[in-house]
Tab-separated table of C-alpha atoms in Angstrom:
chain	number	residue	atom	x	y	z
F	1	MET	CA	24.166	20.613	-24.735
F	2	THR	CA	23.832	24.021	-23.453
F	3	ALA	CA	20.852	25.505	-21.651
F	4	ASN	CA	19.258	26.931	-24.758
F	5	HIS	CA	19.925	24.068	-27.341
F	6	LEU	CA	17.891	20.880	-27.827
F	7	PRO	CA	19.878	17.581	-27.938
F	8	GLN	CA	20.605	16.169	-31.321
F	9	LYS	CA	17.722	14.293	-32.865
F	10	PRO	CA	18.389	10.532	-32.852
F	11	ASP	CA	19.124	8.925	-36.100
F	12	PHE	CA	16.022	6.690	-36.160
F	13	ALA	CA	16.863	4.987	-39.374
F	14	ALA	CA	20.331	3.906	-37.985
F	15	LEU	CA	18.683	2.782	-34.619
F	16	GLU	CA	16.152	0.604	-36.400
F	17	ALA	CA	18.894	-0.848	-38.698
F	18	ALA	CA	21.064	-1.592	-35.674
F	19	ALA	CA	18.274	-2.822	-33.464
F	20	PRO	CA	18.698	-6.543	-34.305
F	21	GLU	CA	22.418	-6.510	-33.248
F	22	SER	CA	21.456	-5.600	-29.615
F	23	ALA	CA	17.893	-7.292	-29.426
F	24	ASP	CA	18.915	-9.809	-26.831
F	25	ARG	CA	20.362	-7.417	-24.376
F	26	ARG	CA	17.513	-4.839	-24.794
F	27	THR	CA	14.978	-7.604	-24.397
F	28	THR	CA	16.788	-8.580	-21.028
F	29	ILE	CA	16.767	-5.009	-19.922
F	30	LEU	CA	13.084	-4.315	-20.925
F	31	SER	CA	11.972	-7.713	-19.338
F	32	LEU	CA	13.658	-6.605	-15.991
F	33	ILE	CA	11.963	-3.199	-16.159
F	34	GLY	CA	8.596	-5.001	-16.805
F	35	GLY	CA	9.214	-7.526	-13.989
F	36	LEU	CA	10.090	-4.730	-11.565
F	37	VAL	CA	6.956	-2.691	-12.537
F	38	PHE	CA	4.731	-5.867	-12.307
F	39	ASN	CA	5.934	-6.972	-8.911
F	40	TRP	CA	6.040	-3.389	-7.494
F	41	SER	CA	2.455	-2.877	-8.620
F	42	ASN	CA	1.123	-6.090	-7.110
F	43	ASN	CA	2.863	-5.224	-3.803
F	44	GLU	CA	1.410	-1.836	-3.702
F	45	SER	CA	-2.064	-3.307	-4.425
F	46	LEU	CA	-1.617	-5.820	-1.487
F	47	PHE	CA	-1.302	-2.857	0.819
F	48	ILE	CA	-5.055	-2.167	0.080
F	49	TYR	CA	-5.754	-5.462	2.067
F	50	VAL	CA	-3.455	-4.305	4.934
F	51	LEU	CA	-5.361	-1.006	4.994
F	52	MET	CA	-8.599	-2.827	4.993
F	53	LEU	CA	-7.634	-4.893	7.981
F	54	LEU	CA	-6.276	-1.824	9.874
F	55	LEU	CA	-9.420	0.182	8.972
F	56	LYS	CA	-11.735	-2.757	9.920
F	57	ALA	CA	-13.489	-1.955	6.771
F	58	ASP	CA	-14.578	-3.797	3.502
F	59	GLN	CA	-12.360	-4.054	0.485
F	60	ALA	CA	-14.235	-1.239	-1.493
F	61	THR	CA	-13.803	1.164	1.430
F	62	ALA	CA	-10.175	0.404	1.773
F	63	ALA	CA	-9.713	0.769	-1.944
F	64	ILE	CA	-11.450	4.192	-2.026
F	65	VAL	CA	-9.265	5.422	0.899
F	66	PHE	CA	-6.216	4.079	-0.769
F	67	ALA	CA	-7.044	5.605	-4.279
F	68	THR	CA	-7.983	8.914	-2.634
F	69	LEU	CA	-4.379	9.227	-1.426
F	70	ASN	CA	-2.400	10.212	-4.552
F	71	THR	CA	1.029	9.124	-3.657
F	72	THR	CA	2.371	5.697	-2.485
F	73	ARG	CA	4.280	7.551	0.267
F	74	ALA	CA	0.910	8.917	1.599
F	75	ARG	CA	-0.758	5.500	1.463
F	76	LEU	CA	2.103	3.830	3.414
F	77	ASP	CA	2.151	6.621	5.930
F	78	LEU	CA	-1.512	6.070	6.649
F	79	ILE	CA	-0.858	2.251	6.991
F	80	GLN	CA	1.960	2.889	9.332
F	81	ARG	CA	0.027	5.417	11.496
F	82	LEU	CA	-3.000	3.115	11.732
F	83	ALA	CA	-0.708	0.213	12.640
F	84	ARG	CA	0.766	2.261	15.516
F	85	ILE	CA	-2.755	2.519	17.083
F	86	ARG	CA	-4.051	-1.021	16.075
F	87	ILE	CA	-1.200	-3.327	16.302
F	88	THR	CA	-0.161	-4.070	20.013
F	89	ASP	CA	2.219	-6.982	19.090
F	90	LYS	CA	5.662	-5.315	18.710
F	91	ALA	CA	7.096	-8.140	16.617
F	92	LEU	CA	4.119	-7.847	14.144
F	93	SER	CA	4.408	-4.107	14.100
F	94	LYS	CA	8.159	-4.269	13.355
F	95	GLU	CA	7.596	-6.814	10.610
F	96	LEU	CA	5.089	-4.555	8.867
F	97	ASP	CA	7.637	-1.690	9.052
F	98	ARG	CA	10.436	-3.901	7.652
F	99	LEU	CA	8.088	-4.933	4.788
F	100	ILE	CA	7.298	-1.283	4.048
F	101	ASP	CA	10.917	-0.238	4.332
F	102	ARG	CA	12.023	-2.974	1.846
F	103	PHE	CA	9.124	-1.973	-0.501
F	104	ASN	CA	10.283	1.692	-0.275
F	105	GLU	CA	13.858	0.533	-1.339
F	106	GLY	CA	12.376	-1.163	-4.423
F	107	THR	CA	10.292	2.053	-5.147
F	108	HIS	CA	13.531	3.960	-5.542
F	109	ILE	CA	14.759	1.742	-8.445
F	110	ARG	CA	11.302	1.504	-9.887
F	111	ASN	CA	10.896	5.222	-9.948
F	112	GLU	CA	14.341	5.698	-11.386
F	113	LEU	CA	13.620	3.354	-14.314
F	114	ASN	CA	10.141	4.676	-14.880
F	115	HIS	CA	11.104	8.242	-14.821
F	116	CYS	CA	14.285	8.616	-16.823
F	117	MET	CA	15.437	9.071	-20.357
F	118	TYR	CA	17.188	6.072	-21.957
F	119	THR	CA	20.144	6.781	-24.254
F	120	VAL	CA	20.585	4.337	-27.094
F	121	ASP	CA	23.686	3.774	-29.244
F	122	ASN	CA	23.110	4.872	-32.900
F	123	THR	CA	25.515	2.227	-34.210
F	124	THR	CA	24.445	-0.810	-32.145
F	125	GLY	CA	20.955	0.059	-30.847
F	126	ALA	CA	22.188	-0.845	-27.365
F	127	ILE	CA	20.674	0.912	-24.278
F	128	LEU	CA	23.866	2.715	-23.078
F	129	HIS	CA	22.607	4.595	-19.917
F	130	THR	CA	19.715	6.336	-18.203
F	131	GLN	CA	19.350	9.906	-17.208
F	132	SER	CA	17.279	10.733	-14.389
F	133	MET	CA	14.639	13.204	-14.835
F	134	ARG	CA	15.386	14.966	-11.421
F	135	LEU	CA	17.440	17.988	-11.050
F	136	VAL	CA	20.730	17.546	-9.143
F	137	GLN	CA	21.685	20.578	-7.091
F	138	THR	CA	25.203	20.901	-5.568
F	139	SER	CA	26.647	23.981	-3.773
F	140	SER	CA	27.953	25.284	-7.055
F	141	THR	CA	25.900	23.698	-9.958
F	142	LEU	CA	22.552	22.588	-11.088
F	143	ARG	CA	22.398	19.681	-13.403
F	144	PHE	CA	19.668	17.840	-15.141
F	145	GLY	CA	19.637	14.337	-13.789
F	146	GLU	CA	22.119	11.751	-12.809
F	147	ILE	CA	23.439	9.594	-15.650
F	148	LYS	CA	23.991	5.885	-14.908
F	149	PRO	CA	25.499	3.329	-17.234
F	150	MET	CA	23.436	0.329	-18.270
F	151	ASP	CA	26.205	-2.056	-17.580
F	152	GLU	CA	26.377	-5.513	-16.023
F	153	ALA	CA	26.308	-4.221	-12.493
F	154	ARG	CA	23.166	-2.236	-13.313
F	155	ILE	CA	21.598	-5.266	-14.699
F	156	ARG	CA	22.430	-7.292	-11.586
F	157	GLU	CA	20.931	-4.497	-9.553
F	158	MET	CA	17.694	-4.646	-11.480
F	159	SER	CA	17.608	-8.455	-11.268
F	160	ASP	CA	18.109	-8.281	-7.545
F	161	ALA	CA	15.344	-5.697	-7.241
F	162	VAL	CA	12.889	-7.916	-9.125
F	163	ARG	CA	13.690	-10.931	-6.900
F	164	GLU	CA	13.251	-8.793	-3.810
F	165	MET	CA	9.852	-7.450	-5.013
F	166	ALA	CA	8.765	-11.076	-5.543
F	167	ARG	CA	9.900	-12.106	-2.031
F	168	ILE	CA	8.187	-9.074	-0.533
F	169	ASN	CA	5.040	-10.162	-2.320
F	170	ARG	CA	5.072	-13.571	-0.740
F	171	GLU	CA	5.880	-12.068	2.650
F	172	ILE	CA	2.968	-9.665	2.594
F	173	TRP	CA	0.724	-12.683	1.804
F	174	ASP	CA	2.137	-14.493	4.707
F	175	PHE	CA	1.858	-11.404	6.974
F	176	MET	CA	-1.840	-10.538	6.329
F	177	PRO	CA	-3.588	-13.541	7.953
F	178	ARG	CA	-1.385	-12.969	11.121
F	179	LEU	CA	-2.309	-9.352	11.024
F	180	GLU	CA	-5.979	-10.320	10.654
F	181	ALA	CA	-5.877	-12.861	13.549
F	182	HIS	CA	-4.158	-10.267	15.679
F	183	LEU	CA	-6.729	-7.639	15.076
F	184	GLN	CA	-9.648	-9.995	15.421
F	185	SER	CA	-8.282	-11.117	18.889
F	186	GLY	CA	-8.700	-7.521	19.961
F	187	GLY	CA	-4.831	-7.019	19.744
F	188	ARG	CA	-4.004	-9.756	22.192
F	189	SER	CA	-1.059	-11.788	21.164
């Protein structure tokens, strides 16, 4: 594809005819994407409660503040900044930072899979690869997005990310009562 030509239109009839042949694999891939989005969204929403505790506010106030910040990065930055002035227990503070770091790692693959173009094989209907919607600039070229194969290694990476997001969810639930107790004690450990 050159800069002034559109890609070839997919043969939709061929894709629909071939779809049953690769249905199981496509279902696996789409299920993993759904699981990742589901777990990621639940985790992001739990940070509203962390914010509520740090602000010493009610849930509605925390949700308004959370929703007013229009990116996940801004929301987590606010949480981390508030934590620096409210959490005096170093271990608790480090635990929150680790949870946020792990969540951010999952955010990368979630963003990659939510903001890409999927290429499907016309003859089998299989998802072959993804192409990132980001520009990749090197010292000599400018390309449209990184292309990654949808191979077994990628499926394992996706499965691992779904499991990690589920673990993070449980750990945030375990963390919040300890944060609440710490903050209610006036920051005494």
